CSV table of C-alpha atoms in Angstrom, one decimal:
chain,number,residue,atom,x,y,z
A,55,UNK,CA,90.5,27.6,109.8
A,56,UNK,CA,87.1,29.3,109.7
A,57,UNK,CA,84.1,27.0,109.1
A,58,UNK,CA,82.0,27.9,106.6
A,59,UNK,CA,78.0,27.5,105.5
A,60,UNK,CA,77.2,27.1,102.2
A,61,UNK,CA,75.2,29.6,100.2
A,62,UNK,CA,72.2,29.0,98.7
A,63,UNK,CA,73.0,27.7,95.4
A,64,UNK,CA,70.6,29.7,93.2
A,65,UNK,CA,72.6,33.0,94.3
A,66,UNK,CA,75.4,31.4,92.8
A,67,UNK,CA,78.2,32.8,95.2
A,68,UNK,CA,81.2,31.7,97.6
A,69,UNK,CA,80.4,29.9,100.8
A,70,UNK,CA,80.0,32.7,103.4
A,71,UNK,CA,82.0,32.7,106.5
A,72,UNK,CA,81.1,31.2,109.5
A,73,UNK,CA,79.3,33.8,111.8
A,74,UNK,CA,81.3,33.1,115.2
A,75,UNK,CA,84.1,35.4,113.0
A,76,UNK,CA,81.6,38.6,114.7
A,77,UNK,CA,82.3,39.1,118.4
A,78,UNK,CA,79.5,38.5,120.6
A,79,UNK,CA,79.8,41.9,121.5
A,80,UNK,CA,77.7,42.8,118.6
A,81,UNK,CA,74.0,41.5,120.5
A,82,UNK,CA,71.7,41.3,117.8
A,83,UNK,CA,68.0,39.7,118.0
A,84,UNK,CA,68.4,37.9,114.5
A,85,UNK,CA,70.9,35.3,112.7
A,86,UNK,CA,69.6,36.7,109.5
A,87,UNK,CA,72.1,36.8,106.6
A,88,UNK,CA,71.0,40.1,104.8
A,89,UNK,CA,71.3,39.9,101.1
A,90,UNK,CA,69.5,43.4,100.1
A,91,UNK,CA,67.2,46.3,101.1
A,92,UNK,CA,64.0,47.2,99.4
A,93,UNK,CA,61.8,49.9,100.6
A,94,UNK,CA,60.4,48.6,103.9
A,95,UNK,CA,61.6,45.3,103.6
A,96,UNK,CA,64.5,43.3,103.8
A,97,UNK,CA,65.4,40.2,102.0
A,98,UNK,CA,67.7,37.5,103.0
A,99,UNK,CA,70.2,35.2,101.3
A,100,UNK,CA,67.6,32.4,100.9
A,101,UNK,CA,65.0,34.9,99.7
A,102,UNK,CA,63.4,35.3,102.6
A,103,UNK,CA,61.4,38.5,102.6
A,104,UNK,CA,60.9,40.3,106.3
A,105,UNK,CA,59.0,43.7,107.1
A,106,UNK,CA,62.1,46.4,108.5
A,107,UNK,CA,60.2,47.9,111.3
A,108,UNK,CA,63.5,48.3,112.9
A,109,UNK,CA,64.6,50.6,110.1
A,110,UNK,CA,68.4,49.9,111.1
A,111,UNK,CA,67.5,51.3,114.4
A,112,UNK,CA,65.7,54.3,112.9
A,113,UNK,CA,68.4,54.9,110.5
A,114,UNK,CA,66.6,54.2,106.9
A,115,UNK,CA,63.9,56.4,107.4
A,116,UNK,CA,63.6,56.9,103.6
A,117,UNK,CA,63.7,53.2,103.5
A,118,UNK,CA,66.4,50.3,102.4
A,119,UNK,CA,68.7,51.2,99.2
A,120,UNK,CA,66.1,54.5,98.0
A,121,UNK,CA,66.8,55.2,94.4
A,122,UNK,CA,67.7,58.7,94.5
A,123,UNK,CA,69.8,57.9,97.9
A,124,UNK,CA,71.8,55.1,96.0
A,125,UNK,CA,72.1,57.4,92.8
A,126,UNK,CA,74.1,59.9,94.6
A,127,UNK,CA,76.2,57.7,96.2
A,128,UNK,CA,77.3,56.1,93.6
A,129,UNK,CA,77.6,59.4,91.6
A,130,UNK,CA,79.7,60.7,94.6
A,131,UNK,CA,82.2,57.7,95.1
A,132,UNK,CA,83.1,57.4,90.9
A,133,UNK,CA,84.4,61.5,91.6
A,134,UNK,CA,86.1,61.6,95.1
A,135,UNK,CA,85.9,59.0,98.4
A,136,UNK,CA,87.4,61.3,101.1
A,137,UNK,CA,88.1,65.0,101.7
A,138,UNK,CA,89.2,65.7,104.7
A,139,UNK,CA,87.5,69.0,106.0
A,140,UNK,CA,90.9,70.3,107.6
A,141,UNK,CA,92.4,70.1,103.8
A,142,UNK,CA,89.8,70.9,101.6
A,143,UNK,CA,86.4,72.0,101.1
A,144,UNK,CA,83.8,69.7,98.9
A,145,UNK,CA,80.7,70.7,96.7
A,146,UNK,CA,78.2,68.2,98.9
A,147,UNK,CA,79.9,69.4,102.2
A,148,UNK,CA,79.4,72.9,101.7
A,149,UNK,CA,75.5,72.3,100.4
A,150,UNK,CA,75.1,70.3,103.5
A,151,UNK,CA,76.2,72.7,105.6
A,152,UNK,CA,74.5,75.6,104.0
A,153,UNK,CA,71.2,73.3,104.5
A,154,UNK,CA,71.6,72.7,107.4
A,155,UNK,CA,72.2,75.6,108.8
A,156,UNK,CA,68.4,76.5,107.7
A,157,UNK,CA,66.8,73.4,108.8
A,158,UNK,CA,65.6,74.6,112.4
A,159,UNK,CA,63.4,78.1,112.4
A,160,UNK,CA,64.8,81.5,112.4
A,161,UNK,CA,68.5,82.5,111.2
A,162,UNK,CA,71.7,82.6,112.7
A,163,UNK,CA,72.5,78.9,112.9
A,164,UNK,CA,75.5,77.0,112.3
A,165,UNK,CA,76.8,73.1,111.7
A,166,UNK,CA,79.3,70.6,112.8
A,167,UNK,CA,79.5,67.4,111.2
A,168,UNK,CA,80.6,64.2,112.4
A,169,UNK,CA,80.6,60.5,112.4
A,170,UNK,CA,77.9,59.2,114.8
A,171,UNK,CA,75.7,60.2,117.3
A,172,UNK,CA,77.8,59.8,120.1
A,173,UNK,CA,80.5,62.0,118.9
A,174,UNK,CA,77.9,64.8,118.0
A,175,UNK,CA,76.9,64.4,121.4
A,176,UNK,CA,80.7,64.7,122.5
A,177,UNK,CA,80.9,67.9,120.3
A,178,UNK,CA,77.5,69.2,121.9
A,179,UNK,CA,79.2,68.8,125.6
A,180,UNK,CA,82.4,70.3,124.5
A,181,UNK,CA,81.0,73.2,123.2
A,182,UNK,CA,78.5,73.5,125.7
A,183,UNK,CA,81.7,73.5,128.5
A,184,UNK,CA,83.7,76.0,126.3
A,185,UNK,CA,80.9,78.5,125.3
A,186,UNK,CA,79.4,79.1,129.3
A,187,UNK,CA,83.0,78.1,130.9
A,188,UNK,CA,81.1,75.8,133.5
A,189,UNK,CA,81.9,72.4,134.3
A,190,UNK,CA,78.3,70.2,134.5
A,191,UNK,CA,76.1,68.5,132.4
A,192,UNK,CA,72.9,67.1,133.3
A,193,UNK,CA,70.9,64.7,132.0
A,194,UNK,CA,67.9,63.0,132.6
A,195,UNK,CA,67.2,59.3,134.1
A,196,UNK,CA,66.0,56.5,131.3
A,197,UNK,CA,68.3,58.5,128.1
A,198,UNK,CA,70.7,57.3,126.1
A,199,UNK,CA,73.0,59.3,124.7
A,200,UNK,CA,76.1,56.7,123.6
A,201,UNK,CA,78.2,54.4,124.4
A,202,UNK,CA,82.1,56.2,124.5
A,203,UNK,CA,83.4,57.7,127.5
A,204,UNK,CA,81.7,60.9,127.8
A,205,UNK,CA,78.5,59.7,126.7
A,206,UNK,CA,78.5,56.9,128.8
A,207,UNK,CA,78.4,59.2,131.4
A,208,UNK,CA,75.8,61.2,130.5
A,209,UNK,CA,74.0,57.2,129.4
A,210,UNK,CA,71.3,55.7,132.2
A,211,UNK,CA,68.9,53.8,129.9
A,212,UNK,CA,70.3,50.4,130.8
A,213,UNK,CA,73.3,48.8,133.5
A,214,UNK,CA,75.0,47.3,130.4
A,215,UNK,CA,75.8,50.2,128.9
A,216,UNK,CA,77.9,51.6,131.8
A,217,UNK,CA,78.2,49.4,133.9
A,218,UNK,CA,81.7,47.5,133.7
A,219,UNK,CA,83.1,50.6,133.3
A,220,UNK,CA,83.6,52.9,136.1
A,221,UNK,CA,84.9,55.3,136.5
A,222,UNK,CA,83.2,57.2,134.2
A,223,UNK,CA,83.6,60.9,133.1
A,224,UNK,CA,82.6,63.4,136.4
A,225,UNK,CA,80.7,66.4,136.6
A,226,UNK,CA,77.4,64.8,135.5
A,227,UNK,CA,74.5,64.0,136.9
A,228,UNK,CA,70.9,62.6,136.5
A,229,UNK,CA,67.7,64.1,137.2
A,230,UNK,CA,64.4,62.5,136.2
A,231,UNK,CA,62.0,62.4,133.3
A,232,UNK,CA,58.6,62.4,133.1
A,233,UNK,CA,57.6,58.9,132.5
A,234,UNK,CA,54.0,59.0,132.5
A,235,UNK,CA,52.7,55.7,132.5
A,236,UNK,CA,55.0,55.0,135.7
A,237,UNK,CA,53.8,58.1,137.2
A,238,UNK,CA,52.5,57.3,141.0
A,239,UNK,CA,48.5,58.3,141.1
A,240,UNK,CA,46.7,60.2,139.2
A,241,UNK,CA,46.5,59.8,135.0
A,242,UNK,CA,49.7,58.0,133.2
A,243,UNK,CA,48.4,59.9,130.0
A,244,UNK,CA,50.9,62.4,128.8
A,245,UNK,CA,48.2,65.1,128.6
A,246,UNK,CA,47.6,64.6,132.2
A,247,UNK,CA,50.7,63.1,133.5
A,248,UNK,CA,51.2,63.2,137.3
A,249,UNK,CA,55.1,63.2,137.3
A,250,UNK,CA,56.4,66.0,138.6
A,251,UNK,CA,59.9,66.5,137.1
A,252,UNK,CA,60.0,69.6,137.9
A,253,UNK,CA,60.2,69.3,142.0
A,254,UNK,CA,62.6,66.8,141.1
A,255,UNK,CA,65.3,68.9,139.1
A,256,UNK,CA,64.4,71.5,141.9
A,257,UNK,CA,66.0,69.1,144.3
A,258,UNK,CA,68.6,68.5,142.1
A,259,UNK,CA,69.7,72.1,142.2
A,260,UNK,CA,69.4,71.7,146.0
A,261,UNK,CA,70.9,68.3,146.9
A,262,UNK,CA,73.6,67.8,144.3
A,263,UNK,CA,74.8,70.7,142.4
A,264,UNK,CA,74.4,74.5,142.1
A,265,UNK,CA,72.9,75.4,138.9
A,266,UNK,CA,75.1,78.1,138.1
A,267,UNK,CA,77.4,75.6,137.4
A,268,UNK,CA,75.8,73.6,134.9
A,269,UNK,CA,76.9,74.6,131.1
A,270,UNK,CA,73.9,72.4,129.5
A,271,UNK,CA,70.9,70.0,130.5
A,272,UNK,CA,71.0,67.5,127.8
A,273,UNK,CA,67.3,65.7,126.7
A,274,UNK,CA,66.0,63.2,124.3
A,275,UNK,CA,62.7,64.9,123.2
A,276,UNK,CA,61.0,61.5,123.1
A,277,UNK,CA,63.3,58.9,124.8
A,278,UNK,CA,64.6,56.2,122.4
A,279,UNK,CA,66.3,52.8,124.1
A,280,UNK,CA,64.7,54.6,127.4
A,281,UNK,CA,61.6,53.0,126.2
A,282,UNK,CA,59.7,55.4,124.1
A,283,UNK,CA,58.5,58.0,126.3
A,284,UNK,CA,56.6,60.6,125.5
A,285,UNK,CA,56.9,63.5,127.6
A,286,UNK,CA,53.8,65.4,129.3
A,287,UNK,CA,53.2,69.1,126.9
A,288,UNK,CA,55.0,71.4,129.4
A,289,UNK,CA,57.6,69.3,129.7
A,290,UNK,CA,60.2,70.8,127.6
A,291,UNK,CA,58.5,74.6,126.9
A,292,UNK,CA,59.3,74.4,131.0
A,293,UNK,CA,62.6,72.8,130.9
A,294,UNK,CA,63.6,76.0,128.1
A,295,UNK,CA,62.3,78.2,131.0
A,296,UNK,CA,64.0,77.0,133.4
A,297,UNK,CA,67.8,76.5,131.6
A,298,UNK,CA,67.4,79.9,130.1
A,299,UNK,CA,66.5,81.8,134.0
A,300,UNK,CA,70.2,80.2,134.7
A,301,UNK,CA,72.1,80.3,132.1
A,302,UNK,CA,72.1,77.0,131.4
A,303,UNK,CA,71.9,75.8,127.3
A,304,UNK,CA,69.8,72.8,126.3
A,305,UNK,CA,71.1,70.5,124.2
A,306,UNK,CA,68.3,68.3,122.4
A,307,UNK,CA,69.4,65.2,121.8
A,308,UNK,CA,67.4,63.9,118.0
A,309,UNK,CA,70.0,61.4,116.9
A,310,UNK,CA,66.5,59.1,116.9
A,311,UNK,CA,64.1,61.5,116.6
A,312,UNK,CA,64.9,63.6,114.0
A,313,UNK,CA,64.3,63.9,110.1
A,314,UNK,CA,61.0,63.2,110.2
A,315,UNK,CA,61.0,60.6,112.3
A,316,UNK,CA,58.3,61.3,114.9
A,317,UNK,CA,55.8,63.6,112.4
A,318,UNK,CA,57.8,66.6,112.6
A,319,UNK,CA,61.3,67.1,111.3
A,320,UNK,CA,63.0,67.5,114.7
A,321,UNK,CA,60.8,66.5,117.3
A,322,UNK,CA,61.6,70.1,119.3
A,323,UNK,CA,59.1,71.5,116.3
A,324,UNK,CA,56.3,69.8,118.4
A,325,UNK,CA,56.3,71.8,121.0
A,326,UNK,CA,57.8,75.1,119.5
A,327,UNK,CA,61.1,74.8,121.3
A,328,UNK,CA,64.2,76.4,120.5
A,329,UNK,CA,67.2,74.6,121.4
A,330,UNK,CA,70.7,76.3,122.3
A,331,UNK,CA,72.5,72.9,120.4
A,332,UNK,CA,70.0,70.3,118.3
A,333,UNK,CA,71.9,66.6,117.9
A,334,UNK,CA,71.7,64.7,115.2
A,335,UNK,CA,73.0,61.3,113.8
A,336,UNK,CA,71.1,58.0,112.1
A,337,UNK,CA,68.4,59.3,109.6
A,338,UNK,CA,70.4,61.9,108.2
A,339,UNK,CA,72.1,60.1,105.4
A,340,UNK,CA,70.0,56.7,104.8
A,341,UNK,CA,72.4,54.3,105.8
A,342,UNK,CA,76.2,56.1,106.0
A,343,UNK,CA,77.8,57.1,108.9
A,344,UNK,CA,77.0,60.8,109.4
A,345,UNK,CA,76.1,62.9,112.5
A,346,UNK,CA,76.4,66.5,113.3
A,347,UNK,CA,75.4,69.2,115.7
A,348,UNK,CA,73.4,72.8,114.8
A,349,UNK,CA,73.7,75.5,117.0
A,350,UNK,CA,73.6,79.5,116.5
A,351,UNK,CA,76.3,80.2,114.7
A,352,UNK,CA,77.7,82.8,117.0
A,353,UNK,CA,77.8,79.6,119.9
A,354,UNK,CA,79.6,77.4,117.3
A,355,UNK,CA,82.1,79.5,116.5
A,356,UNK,CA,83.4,79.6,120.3
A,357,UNK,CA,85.1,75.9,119.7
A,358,UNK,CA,88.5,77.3,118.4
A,359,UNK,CA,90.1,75.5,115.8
A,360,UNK,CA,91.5,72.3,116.3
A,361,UNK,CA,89.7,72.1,119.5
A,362,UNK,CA,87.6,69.3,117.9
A,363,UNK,CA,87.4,67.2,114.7
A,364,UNK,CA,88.0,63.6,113.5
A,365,UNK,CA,89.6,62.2,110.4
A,366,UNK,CA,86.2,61.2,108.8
A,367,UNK,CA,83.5,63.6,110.0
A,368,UNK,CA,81.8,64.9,107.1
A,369,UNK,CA,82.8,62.7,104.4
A,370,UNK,CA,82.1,63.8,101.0
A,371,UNK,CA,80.1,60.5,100.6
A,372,UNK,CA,78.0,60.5,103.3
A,373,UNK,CA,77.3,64.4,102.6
A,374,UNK,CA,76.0,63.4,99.3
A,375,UNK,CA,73.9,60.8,100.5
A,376,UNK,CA,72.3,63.1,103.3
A,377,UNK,CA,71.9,65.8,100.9
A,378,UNK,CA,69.7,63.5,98.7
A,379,UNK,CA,68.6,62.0,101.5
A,380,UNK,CA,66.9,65.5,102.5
A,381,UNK,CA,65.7,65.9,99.0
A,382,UNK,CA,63.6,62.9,99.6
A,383,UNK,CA,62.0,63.8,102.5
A,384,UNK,CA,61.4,67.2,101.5
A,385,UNK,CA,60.2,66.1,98.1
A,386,UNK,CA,58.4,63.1,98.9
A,387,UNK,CA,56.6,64.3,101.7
A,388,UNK,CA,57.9,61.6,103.9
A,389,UNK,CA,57.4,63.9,107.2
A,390,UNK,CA,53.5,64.1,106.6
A,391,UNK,CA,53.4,60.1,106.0
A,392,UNK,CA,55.2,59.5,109.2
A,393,UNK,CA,52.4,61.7,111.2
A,394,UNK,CA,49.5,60.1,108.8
A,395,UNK,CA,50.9,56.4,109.3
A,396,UNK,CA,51.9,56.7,112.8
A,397,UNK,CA,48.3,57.6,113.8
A,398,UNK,CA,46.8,54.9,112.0
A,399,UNK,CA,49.6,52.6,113.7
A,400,UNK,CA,49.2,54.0,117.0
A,401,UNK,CA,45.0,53.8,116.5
A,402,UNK,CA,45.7,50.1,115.7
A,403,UNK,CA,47.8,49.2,118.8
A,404,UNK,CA,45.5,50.9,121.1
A,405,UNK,CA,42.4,49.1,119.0
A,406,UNK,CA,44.3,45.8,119.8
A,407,UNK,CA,45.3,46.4,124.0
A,408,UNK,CA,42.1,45.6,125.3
A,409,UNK,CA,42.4,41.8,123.5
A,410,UNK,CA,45.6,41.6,125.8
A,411,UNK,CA,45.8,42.0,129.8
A,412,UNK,CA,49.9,42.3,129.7
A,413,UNK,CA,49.8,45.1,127.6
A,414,UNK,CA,50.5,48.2,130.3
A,415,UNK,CA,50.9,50.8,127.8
A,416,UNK,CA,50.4,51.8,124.1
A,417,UNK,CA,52.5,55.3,123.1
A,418,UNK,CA,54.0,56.9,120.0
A,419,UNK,CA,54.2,60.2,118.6
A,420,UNK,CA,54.8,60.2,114.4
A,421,UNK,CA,56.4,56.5,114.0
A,422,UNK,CA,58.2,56.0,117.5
A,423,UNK,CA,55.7,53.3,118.3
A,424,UNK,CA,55.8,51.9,121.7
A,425,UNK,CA,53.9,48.6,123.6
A,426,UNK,CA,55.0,48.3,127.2
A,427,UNK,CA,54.4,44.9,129.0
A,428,UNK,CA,53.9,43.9,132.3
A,429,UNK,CA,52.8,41.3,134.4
A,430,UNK,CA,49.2,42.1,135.5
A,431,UNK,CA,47.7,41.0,138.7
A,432,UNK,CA,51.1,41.5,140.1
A,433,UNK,CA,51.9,44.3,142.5
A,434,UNK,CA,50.2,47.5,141.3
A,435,UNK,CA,49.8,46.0,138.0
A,436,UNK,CA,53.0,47.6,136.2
A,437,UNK,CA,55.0,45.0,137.1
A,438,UNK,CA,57.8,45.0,134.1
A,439,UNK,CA,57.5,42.0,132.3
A,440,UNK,CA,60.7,41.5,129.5
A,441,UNK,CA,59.4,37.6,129.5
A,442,UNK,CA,56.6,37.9,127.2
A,443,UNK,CA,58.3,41.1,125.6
A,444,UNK,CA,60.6,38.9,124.2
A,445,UNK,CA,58.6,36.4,123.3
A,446,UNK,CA,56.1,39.0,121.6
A,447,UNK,CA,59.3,39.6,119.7
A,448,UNK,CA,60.5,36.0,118.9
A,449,UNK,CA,56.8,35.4,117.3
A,450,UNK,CA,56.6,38.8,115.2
A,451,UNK,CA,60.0,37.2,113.5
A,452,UNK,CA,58.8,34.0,112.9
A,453,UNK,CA,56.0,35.7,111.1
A,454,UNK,CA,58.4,38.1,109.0
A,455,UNK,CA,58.3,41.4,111.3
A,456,UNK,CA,60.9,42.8,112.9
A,457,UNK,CA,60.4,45.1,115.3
A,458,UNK,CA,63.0,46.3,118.8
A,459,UNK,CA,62.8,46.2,122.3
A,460,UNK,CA,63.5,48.7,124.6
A,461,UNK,CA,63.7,50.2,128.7
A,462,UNK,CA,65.0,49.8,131.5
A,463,UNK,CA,63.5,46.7,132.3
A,464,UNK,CA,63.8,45.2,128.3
A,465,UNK,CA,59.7,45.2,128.5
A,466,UNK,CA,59.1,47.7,125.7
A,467,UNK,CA,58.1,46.6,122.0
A,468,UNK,CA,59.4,49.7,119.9
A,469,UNK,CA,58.1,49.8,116.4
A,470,UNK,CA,59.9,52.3,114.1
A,471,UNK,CA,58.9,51.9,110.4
A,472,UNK,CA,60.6,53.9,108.0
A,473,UNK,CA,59.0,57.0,106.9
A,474,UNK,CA,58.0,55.4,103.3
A,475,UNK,CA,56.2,52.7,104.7
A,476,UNK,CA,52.5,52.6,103.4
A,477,UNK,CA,49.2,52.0,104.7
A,478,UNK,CA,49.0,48.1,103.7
A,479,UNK,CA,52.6,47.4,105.2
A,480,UNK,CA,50.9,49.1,108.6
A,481,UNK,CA,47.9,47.2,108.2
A,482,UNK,CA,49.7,43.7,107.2
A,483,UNK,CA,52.0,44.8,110.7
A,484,UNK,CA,49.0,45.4,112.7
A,485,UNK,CA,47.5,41.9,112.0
A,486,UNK,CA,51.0,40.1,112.6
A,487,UNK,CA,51.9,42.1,116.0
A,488,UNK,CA,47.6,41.0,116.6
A,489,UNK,CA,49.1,37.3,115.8
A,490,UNK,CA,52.3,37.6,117.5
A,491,UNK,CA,50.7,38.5,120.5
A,492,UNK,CA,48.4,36.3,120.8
A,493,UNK,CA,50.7,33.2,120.2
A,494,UNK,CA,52.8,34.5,123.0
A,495,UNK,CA,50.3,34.2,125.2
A,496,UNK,CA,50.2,37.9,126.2
């Protein structure tokens, strides 16, 4: 018999379940009991109210339960719940599709829609494989790409995500990114970063695997669970230099970066890069399950039919909550606010590091915030420290906040508000992560 706790009795509903019914599989950093979603915030069975700066893991970028979001879902589900795409067409498929296929610059492109951002990334390899007939996929050091087989694989931000789990999927291998901050000498700013990738992926080519046999090099644009990073400005302009003298496609990875999410609507727009294959999963329909892939349309077509698919990609649902969900950014101007906030975020962080000798590193592009701690005095004096990163995390809960961590070593404070968030809610966050830290003894 499951135990039970009781519910607060002005809600006026059944006992809950005890939560021990979840597997502890499911790591999460709260025992909150969610009740609703409101904008930026979230609000919990007791009435609780808590600032989302974990935006579902940058999922609710037009925030919790938008209005016009919630409209069109429930619009949707009273007509039609599922449509498979190998039986039928649907009106907010097809719309979804035909915007998509004109969301990058230039014409020519094409779409793929899916379930989640690992099996867009699955589609991107497949197609990637098929399209150059080459066998290799590289990725980069400190990414995250997923959590099935394939993208497990391809996966190197943390041991836990691979680790029990060999053997993994072959013909892949890791080169590394530029992670400034950890750069040896020189500046760790990304505008002078002394990391030199480049020698590094040379080596590759020279000590593990010809590049004439690699179909794609596959990048996260600004790392996510990697820890934030944000890459040097030649970084990927190079990298498209490189793939395209071997015949190599890049796959961008923007399952976390994209729609709007870092002040651009796919973070490739910073730096004017082209991908052969764009990725992309969470914000893209507010909340329900929906991922796809874009690539030229004469690429796309090479997967022949039946060579990929899935029972659920595209449902007619989720297509009419993404295609609302893009009327929101577009008409809201939720990509402007998420450059405008994210530099008055990110010029309040880097106000506040001076106060606090464990804070290594303050970085962010848009709202992809980032803290790095470490333990100063110690070494070279970017000793990891996931101690008082956790901590740092523990107190911004107790005062209503809740942000992520992130890296390698679990000593990065990621911050990812969604896009509607407003100057008060960054100013009320600055002065709680200002308390947080300071009670943690940072």
């Amino acid at each position: 018999m499951v135990d039970t706790v009781e519910a607060p009795s002005s809600t006026g509903a059944a006992p809950l379940p005890d939560r021990s019914v979840v597997p502890p599989v499911w790591g999460r950093i709260t025992n909150l009991v969610v009740d609703r979603g409101e904008g930026s915030w979230l609000v919990t069975t007791d009435g609780e109210r808590y600032l989302d700066y974990s935006s579902g893991i940058g999922v609710t970028n037009t925030g919790h339960a938008h209005p016009r979001v919630v409209a069109a879902i429930q619009a949707q589900a009273a007509k039609l719940l599922h449509g498979q795409q190998n039986i039928m067409y649907h009106e907010p498929g097809l719309r979804l599709y035909d915007r998509l296929s004109k969301i990058l610059p230039g014409d020519g492109w094409g779409a793929f829609l899916s379930n989640s951002g690992a099996e867009a990334v699955e589609a991107a390899v497949k197609l990637a494989r098929i399209a150059t007939g080459r066998p290799v996929i590289l990725a980069f050091r400190y990414g995250y790409h997923g959590r099935t087989g394939q993208t497990m694989a391809l996966t190197s931000a943390k041991d836990v995500y691979r680790g029990h789990f060999e053997p993994l999927p072959g013909s892949v291998y890791h080169t590394a990114y530029p992670y400034c901050y950890r750069a040896p000498g020189g500046s760790h700013s990304p505008d002078a970063c002394t990391c030199d990738w480049e020698a590094q992926l040379d080596l590759t080519f020279h000590q593990f695997v010809y590049p004439e046999h690699v179909a794609a090099v596959i990048v996260e644009p600004v790392l996510g669970e990697g820890g934030y990073l944000v890459p040097p400005p030649g970084f990927l302009p190079r990298l498209r230099e490189i793939t395209r003298q071997h015949g190599i496609l890049l796959i961008a990875d923007e399952v976390q970066t994209g729609f709007g999410r870092t002040g651009e609507m796919f973070a490739v727009n910073h730096w004017d890069v082209e991908p052969d294959i764009l990725v992309m999963a969470k914000g893209i329909a507010s909340g329900l399950p929906l991922s796809g892939i874009v690539a030229k349309r004469a690429l796309i077509d090479k997967l022949p039919p039946g060579s990929h698919g899935g029972t659920y990609g595209g449902n007619v649902v989720a297509c009419a909550a993404a295609n609302a969900t893009l009327d929101v950014i577009e008409d809201e101007g939720l990509v402007a606010n998420a450059r405008e906030r994210g530099a008055q975020f990110l010029a309040g962080l880097r106000a506040l590091a001076p106060k606090y000798a464990s804070i290594g590193d303050v970085r962010g592009l848009g709202l992809m915030l980032a803290l790095e701690f470490v333990k100063p005095g110690e070494g070279d004096g970017r000793t990891p420290d996931p101690d008082v990163t956790k901590r740092v995390q523990a107190e911004a809960l107790a005062r209503k906040l809740i942000v992520l961590t992130a890296g390698t070593y679990v000593n990065v404070v990621r911050i990812i508000p969604p896009l509607i968030t407003t100057a008060d809610e960054v100013d009320l966050a600055l002065r709680t992560i200002d308390e947080s830290l300071a009670a943690a003894g940072a």
